[in-house]
PDB file of C-alpha atoms in Angstrom:
ATOM      1  CA  MET A1006      65.182 -63.966  18.182  1.00  0.00           C
ATOM      2  CA  THR A1007      66.697 -66.246  16.659  1.00  0.00           C
ATOM      3  CA  TYR A1008      68.247 -67.638  13.389  1.00  0.00           C
ATOM      4  CA  SER A1009      71.527 -69.577  11.567  1.00  0.00           C
ATOM      5  CA  VAL A1010      73.077 -69.258   9.183  1.00  0.00           C
ATOM      6  CA  SER A1011      74.266 -71.275   6.890  1.00  0.00           C
ATOM      7  CA  ASP A1012      78.820 -70.525   6.093  1.00  0.00           C
ATOM      8  CA  ALA A1013      80.555 -70.605   9.808  1.00  0.00           C
ATOM      9  CA  SER A1014      82.419 -68.597   9.009  1.00  0.00           C
ATOM     10  CA  VAL A1015      79.953 -65.419   8.784  1.00  0.00           C
ATOM     11  CA  ILE A1016      80.476 -63.876  12.170  1.00  0.00           C
ATOM     12  CA  LEU A1017      77.186 -61.899  12.690  1.00  0.00           C
ATOM     13  CA  ARG A1018      75.591 -59.674  16.311  1.00  0.00           C
ATOM     14  CA  VAL A1019      73.074 -58.894  17.109  1.00  0.00           C
ATOM     15  CA  MET A1020      72.659 -55.060  19.445  1.00  0.00           C
ATOM     16  CA  LEU A1021      69.634 -53.034  21.622  1.00  0.00           C
ATOM     17  CA  ASP A1022      71.129 -49.408  20.946  1.00  0.00           C
ATOM     18  CA  TYR A1023      71.051 -46.967  23.992  1.00  0.00           C
ATOM     19  CA  SER A1024      67.499 -45.148  22.433  1.00  0.00           C
ATOM     20  CA  GLY A1025      65.938 -49.291  21.184  1.00  0.00           C
ATOM     21  CA  LEU A1026      67.411 -49.083  17.601  1.00  0.00           C
ATOM     22  CA  VAL A1027      68.034 -53.168  16.578  1.00  0.00           C
ATOM     23  CA  LYS A1028      70.993 -53.362  14.611  1.00  0.00           C
ATOM     24  CA  ASN A1029      72.384 -56.663  12.521  1.00  0.00           C
ATOM     25  CA  LEU A1030      76.109 -55.919  12.054  1.00  0.00           C
ATOM     26  CA  ILE A1031      77.760 -59.003  10.294  1.00  0.00           C
ATOM     27  CA  TRP A1032      81.844 -58.296  10.676  1.00  0.00           C
ATOM     28  CA  HIS A1033      84.406 -57.951   8.274  1.00  0.00           C
ATOM     29  CA  GLU A1034      88.116 -59.809   8.736  1.00  0.00           C
ATOM     30  CA  LYS A1035      88.953 -57.528   6.056  1.00  0.00           C
ATOM     31  CA  ASP A1036      88.253 -53.697   7.320  1.00  0.00           C
ATOM     32  CA  GLY A1037      88.721 -55.434  11.349  1.00  0.00           C
ATOM     33  CA  LYS A1038      85.349 -53.558  11.345  1.00  0.00           C
ATOM     34  CA  TRP A1039      81.216 -54.386  12.810  1.00  0.00           C
ATOM     35  CA  ASN A1040      79.274 -52.968   9.550  1.00  0.00           C
ATOM     36  CA  GLU A1041      75.682 -52.534   9.832  1.00  0.00           C
ATOM     37  CA  PHE A1042      73.128 -54.610   7.927  1.00  0.00           C
ATOM     38  CA  TRP A1043      69.628 -54.171   8.882  1.00  0.00           C
ATOM     39  CA  SER A1044      68.521 -52.254  11.666  1.00  0.00           C
ATOM     40  CA  VAL A1045      65.262 -50.826  13.073  1.00  0.00           C
ATOM     41  CA  PRO A1046      62.993 -48.089  13.776  1.00  0.00           C
ATOM     42  CA  LYS A1047      63.707 -46.843  10.579  1.00  0.00           C
ATOM     43  CA  SER A1048      63.338 -43.573  11.624  1.00  0.00           C
ATOM     44  CA  PRO A1049      64.060 -41.625  14.483  1.00  0.00           C
ATOM     45  CA  CYS A1050      60.336 -41.098  15.020  1.00  0.00           C
ATOM     46  CA  ASP A1051      59.463 -44.812  15.453  1.00  0.00           C
ATOM     47  CA  PRO A1052      59.945 -45.266  19.117  1.00  0.00           C
ATOM     48  CA  TYR A1053      56.834 -44.215  20.683  1.00  0.00           C
ATOM     49  CA  GLY A1054      56.309 -40.878  22.322  1.00  0.00           C
ATOM     50  CA  ARG A1055      60.358 -40.133  21.482  1.00  0.00           C
ATOM     51  CA  CYS A1056      59.984 -36.506  21.546  1.00  0.00           C
ATOM     52  CA  GLY A1057      56.831 -36.223  25.078  1.00  0.00           C
ATOM     53  CA  THR A1058      53.909 -34.992  25.424  1.00  0.00           C
ATOM     54  CA  TYR A1059      52.564 -32.610  23.087  1.00  0.00           C
ATOM     55  CA  GLY A1060      55.074 -32.671  21.104  1.00  0.00           C
ATOM     56  CA  ILE A1061      55.215 -33.679  17.599  1.00  0.00           C
ATOM     57  CA  CYS A1062      58.219 -35.155  15.852  1.00  0.00           C
ATOM     58  CA  ASP A1063      59.500 -33.888  12.260  1.00  0.00           C
ATOM     59  CA  PRO A1064      61.474 -37.557  10.303  1.00  0.00           C
ATOM     60  CA  HIS A1065      62.703 -35.168   7.638  1.00  0.00           C
ATOM     61  CA  PHE A1066      64.476 -32.657  10.252  1.00  0.00           C
ATOM     62  CA  PHE A1067      66.931 -31.196   8.055  1.00  0.00           C
ATOM     63  CA  SER A1068      66.360 -28.253   8.624  1.00  0.00           C
ATOM     64  CA  ARG A1069      66.486 -28.030  12.202  1.00  0.00           C
ATOM     65  CA  ARG A1070      69.705 -29.886  14.439  1.00  0.00           C
ATOM     66  CA  PHE A1071      66.608 -31.768  15.908  1.00  0.00           C
ATOM     67  CA  GLU A1072      63.258 -33.659  15.685  1.00  0.00           C
ATOM     68  CA  CYS A1073      62.031 -32.889  18.334  1.00  0.00           C
ATOM     69  CA  ASP A1074      59.885 -30.180  18.680  1.00  0.00           C
ATOM     70  CA  CYS A1075      56.510 -28.907  19.980  1.00  0.00           C
ATOM     71  CA  LEU A1076      52.713 -28.380  18.864  1.00  0.00           C
ATOM     72  CA  PRO A1077      51.496 -24.993  18.841  1.00  0.00           C
ATOM     73  CA  GLY A1078      50.870 -23.077  22.279  1.00  0.00           C
ATOM     74  CA  TYR A1079      53.860 -25.700  24.134  1.00  0.00           C
ATOM     75  CA  GLU A1080      57.101 -25.745  24.344  1.00  0.00           C
ATOM     76  CA  PRO A1081      59.644 -27.994  25.946  1.00  0.00           C
ATOM     77  CA  LYS A1082      59.413 -28.953  29.751  1.00  0.00           C
ATOM     78  CA  SER A1083      62.696 -28.931  29.955  1.00  0.00           C
ATOM     79  CA  PRO A1084      64.636 -26.323  26.614  1.00  0.00           C
ATOM     80  CA  SER A1085      67.769 -27.535  28.547  1.00  0.00           C
ATOM     81  CA  GLU A1086      67.470 -31.469  28.142  1.00  0.00           C
ATOM     82  CA  TRP A1087      65.780 -30.222  24.428  1.00  0.00           C
ATOM     83  CA  ASN A1088      68.678 -28.062  23.107  1.00  0.00           C
ATOM     84  CA  ILE A1089      71.854 -28.796  25.173  1.00  0.00           C
ATOM     85  CA  LEU A1090      71.604 -33.534  25.369  1.00  0.00           C
ATOM     86  CA  LYS A1091      68.431 -33.382  22.650  1.00  0.00           C
ATOM     87  CA  ASP A1092      65.859 -36.110  25.061  1.00  0.00           C
ATOM     88  CA  ALA A1093      63.097 -34.834  24.080  1.00  0.00           C
ATOM     89  CA  SER A1094      61.508 -37.273  27.042  1.00  0.00           C
ATOM     90  CA  GLY A1095      60.094 -34.917  28.749  1.00  0.00           C
ATOM     91  CA  GLY A1096      58.087 -33.262  26.708  1.00  0.00           C
ATOM     92  CA  CYS A1097      55.969 -30.230  26.461  1.00  0.00           C
ATOM     93  CA  VAL A1098      54.376 -28.069  28.256  1.00  0.00           C
ATOM     94  CA  ARG A1099      51.720 -25.032  27.989  1.00  0.00           C
ATOM     95  CA  LYS A1100      52.633 -21.769  27.429  1.00  0.00           C
ATOM     96  CA  ARG A1101      51.321 -20.082  30.219  1.00  0.00           C
ATOM     97  CA  LEU A1102      50.669 -21.877  33.335  1.00  0.00           C
ATOM     98  CA  GLU A1103      48.747 -25.327  33.737  1.00  0.00           C
ATOM     99  CA  SER A1104      46.297 -23.803  36.392  1.00  0.00           C
ATOM    100  CA  THR A1105      44.998 -20.201  33.851  1.00  0.00           C
ATOM    101  CA  SER A1106      42.142 -22.359  32.364  1.00  0.00           C
ATOM    102  CA  SER A1107      41.441 -21.085  28.548  1.00  0.00           C
ATOM    103  CA  CYS A1108      38.494 -22.726  28.315  1.00  0.00           C
ATOM    104  CA  GLY A1109      35.969 -20.639  27.549  1.00  0.00           C
ATOM    105  CA  HIS A1110      37.672 -17.195  27.164  1.00  0.00           C
ATOM    106  CA  GLY A1111      39.111 -17.378  23.757  1.00  0.00           C
ATOM    107  CA  ASP A1112      40.813 -20.415  22.751  1.00  0.00           C
ATOM    108  CA  GLY A1113      39.823 -22.101  19.991  1.00  0.00           C
ATOM    109  CA  PHE A1114      41.719 -24.768  17.301  1.00  0.00           C
ATOM    110  CA  VAL A1115      45.592 -24.563  15.566  1.00  0.00           C
ATOM    111  CA  LYS A1116      45.080 -26.715  12.534  1.00  0.00           C
ATOM    112  CA  VAL A1117      48.499 -28.269  12.162  1.00  0.00           C
ATOM    113  CA  ALA A1118      49.205 -30.593   9.666  1.00  0.00           C
ATOM    114  CA  ASN A1119      50.100 -33.216   6.901  1.00  0.00           C
ATOM    115  CA  VAL A1120      50.951 -35.192  10.773  1.00  0.00           C
ATOM    116  CA  LYS A1121      49.930 -39.902  11.629  1.00  0.00           C
ATOM    117  CA  VAL A1122      48.017 -38.877  14.835  1.00  0.00           C
ATOM    118  CA  PRO A1123      48.581 -39.121  18.872  1.00  0.00           C
ATOM    119  CA  ASP A1124      48.218 -42.046  20.445  1.00  0.00           C
ATOM    120  CA  THR A1125      44.266 -43.139  19.948  1.00  0.00           C
ATOM    121  CA  SER A1126      44.092 -45.191  23.074  1.00  0.00           C
ATOM    122  CA  ALA A1127      42.882 -41.907  24.351  1.00  0.00           C
ATOM    123  CA  ALA A1128      40.720 -40.970  21.608  1.00  0.00           C
ATOM    124  CA  VAL A1129      37.364 -40.997  21.081  1.00  0.00           C
ATOM    125  CA  TRP A1130      34.302 -41.127  17.655  1.00  0.00           C
ATOM    126  CA  VAL A1131      31.892 -37.858  18.632  1.00  0.00           C
ATOM    127  CA  SER A1132      30.874 -38.529  15.692  1.00  0.00           C
ATOM    128  CA  THR A1133      31.322 -41.319  12.113  1.00  0.00           C
ATOM    129  CA  ASN A1134      28.936 -38.229  10.181  1.00  0.00           C
ATOM    130  CA  MET A1135      29.553 -34.606  11.299  1.00  0.00           C
ATOM    131  CA  SER A1136      31.671 -31.864   9.395  1.00  0.00           C
ATOM    132  CA  PRO A1137      34.923 -30.524  11.030  1.00  0.00           C
ATOM    133  CA  ARG A1138      32.903 -27.918  11.771  1.00  0.00           C
ATOM    134  CA  ASP A1139      30.358 -29.587  13.325  1.00  0.00           C
ATOM    135  CA  CYS A1140      32.616 -30.991  15.431  1.00  0.00           C
ATOM    136  CA  GLU A1141      34.850 -28.449  16.556  1.00  0.00           C
ATOM    137  CA  LYS A1142      31.542 -26.660  17.802  1.00  0.00           C
ATOM    138  CA  ASN A1143      30.308 -30.461  19.934  1.00  0.00           C
ATOM    139  CA  ILE A1144      34.082 -30.565  20.679  1.00  0.00           C
ATOM    140  CA  MET A1145      34.778 -27.217  21.839  1.00  0.00           C
ATOM    141  CA  ARG A1146      32.032 -26.875  25.179  1.00  0.00           C
ATOM    142  CA  ASN A1147      34.111 -29.875  26.421  1.00  0.00           C
ATOM    143  CA  CYS A1148      36.785 -28.355  28.219  1.00  0.00           C
ATOM    144  CA  SER A1149      38.678 -31.576  28.348  1.00  0.00           C
ATOM    145  CA  CYS A1150      39.148 -31.310  24.774  1.00  0.00           C
ATOM    146  CA  SER A1151      42.278 -30.671  23.918  1.00  0.00           C
ATOM    147  CA  ALA A1152      42.044 -31.816  20.171  1.00  0.00           C
ATOM    148  CA  TYR A1153      40.928 -32.995  17.473  1.00  0.00           C
ATOM    149  CA  ALA A1154      40.515 -34.365  13.448  1.00  0.00           C
ATOM    150  CA  SER A1155      38.424 -34.764  11.024  1.00  0.00           C
ATOM    151  CA  ILE A1156      38.509 -38.116   9.376  1.00  0.00           C
ATOM    152  CA  ASP A1157      37.097 -39.537   6.022  1.00  0.00           C
ATOM    153  CA  ILE A1158      35.691 -42.762   6.631  1.00  0.00           C
ATOM    154  CA  ALA A1159      35.830 -45.689   3.936  1.00  0.00           C
ATOM    155  CA  GLU A1160      32.604 -45.743   2.891  1.00  0.00           C
ATOM    156  CA  LYS A1161      31.038 -44.099   5.242  1.00  0.00           C
ATOM    157  CA  GLU A1162      31.136 -40.264   6.423  1.00  0.00           C
ATOM    158  CA  THR A1163      32.897 -37.619   7.912  1.00  0.00           C
ATOM    159  CA  GLY A1164      34.372 -39.461  11.210  1.00  0.00           C
ATOM    160  CA  CYS A1165      34.757 -36.736  14.300  1.00  0.00           C
ATOM    161  CA  LEU A1166      37.585 -37.744  16.205  1.00  0.00           C
ATOM    162  CA  THR A1167      38.659 -36.484  19.911  1.00  0.00           C
ATOM    163  CA  TRP A1168      41.718 -36.635  22.092  1.00  0.00           C
ATOM    164  CA  TYR A1169      41.283 -35.896  25.683  1.00  0.00           C
ATOM    165  CA  GLY A1170      43.978 -35.519  28.317  1.00  0.00           C
ATOM    166  CA  LYS A1171      48.037 -35.364  26.037  1.00  0.00           C
ATOM    167  CA  LEU A1172      48.498 -35.741  23.564  1.00  0.00           C
ATOM    168  CA  MET A1173      52.125 -38.534  22.734  1.00  0.00           C
ATOM    169  CA  ASP A1174      53.265 -39.715  19.572  1.00  0.00           C
ATOM    170  CA  THR A1175      52.502 -36.655  17.135  1.00  0.00           C
ATOM    171  CA  VAL A1176      54.866 -37.554  13.883  1.00  0.00           C
ATOM    172  CA  HIS A1177      54.719 -34.663  10.840  1.00  0.00           C
ATOM    173  CA  ASN A1178      53.767 -37.043   7.592  1.00  0.00           C
ATOM    174  CA  ARG A1179      54.269 -34.758   4.854  1.00  0.00           C
ATOM    175  CA  GLU A1180      52.857 -37.967   1.858  1.00  0.00           C
ATOM    176  CA  GLU A1181      49.526 -38.773   3.611  1.00  0.00           C
ATOM    177  CA  GLY A1182      48.902 -37.959   6.736  1.00  0.00           C
ATOM    178  CA  TYR A1183      45.716 -35.105   9.076  1.00  0.00           C
ATOM    179  CA  ASP A1184      45.225 -32.492   9.903  1.00  0.00           C
ATOM    180  CA  ILE A1185      44.863 -32.572  14.001  1.00  0.00           C
ATOM    181  CA  TYR A1186      43.603 -28.941  15.505  1.00  0.00           C
ATOM    182  CA  VAL A1187      45.082 -28.618  18.805  1.00  0.00           C
ATOM    183  CA  ARG A1188      43.772 -26.028  21.695  1.00  0.00           C
ATOM    184  CA  VAL A1189      45.675 -23.785  22.421  1.00  0.00           C
ATOM    185  CA  ASP A1190      44.361 -20.043  24.604  1.00  0.00           C
ATOM    186  CA  ALA A1191      43.079 -17.026  23.075  1.00  0.00           C
ATOM    187  CA  ILE A1192      46.941 -16.231  22.457  1.00  0.00           C
ATOM    188  CA  GLN A1193      47.857 -18.300  21.433  1.00  0.00           C
ATOM    189  CA  LYS A1194      45.495 -18.768  18.217  1.00  0.00           C
ATOM    190  CA  SER A1195      46.353 -15.110  16.839  1.00  0.00           C
TER     191      SER A1195
END
């Protein structure tokens, strides 16, 4: 990163803090301290994977003390790290033991409304012309499918986007998010 200052009396500092926040600071001689005038990211949910696998980040977490939560059917992998240290990097795990298969034994999908969808690098378009109901029926048979979303595609129909494996980087987005459906076992579905 490079930049220049037209006034040599201005002292600037760029800092990367422990959480990954990049800050530009300016020295105020009168106050004897550094003042922040610019920083990124703007939201606590901007850093990739902030809440770990199967976690969901809420940038408007005013009602709670922490921006991270687990997706339905999951719980913090390390509750003490979440609750005491506010460190969600370890993510979440199924509430049932991983060795207990839920697939084909009453499992289903729970709606998580208005989110920025999880990382799509492991997602697959099943079809670009499939109803939400047909999307769920189609992927219900595939036990490795962990979630799906039915998304309107501009100038096309409704597409069926599916995720296989771990879900990462899901963020609540109240203004313009998508609904995703997360696979849970029969106990969590009700």
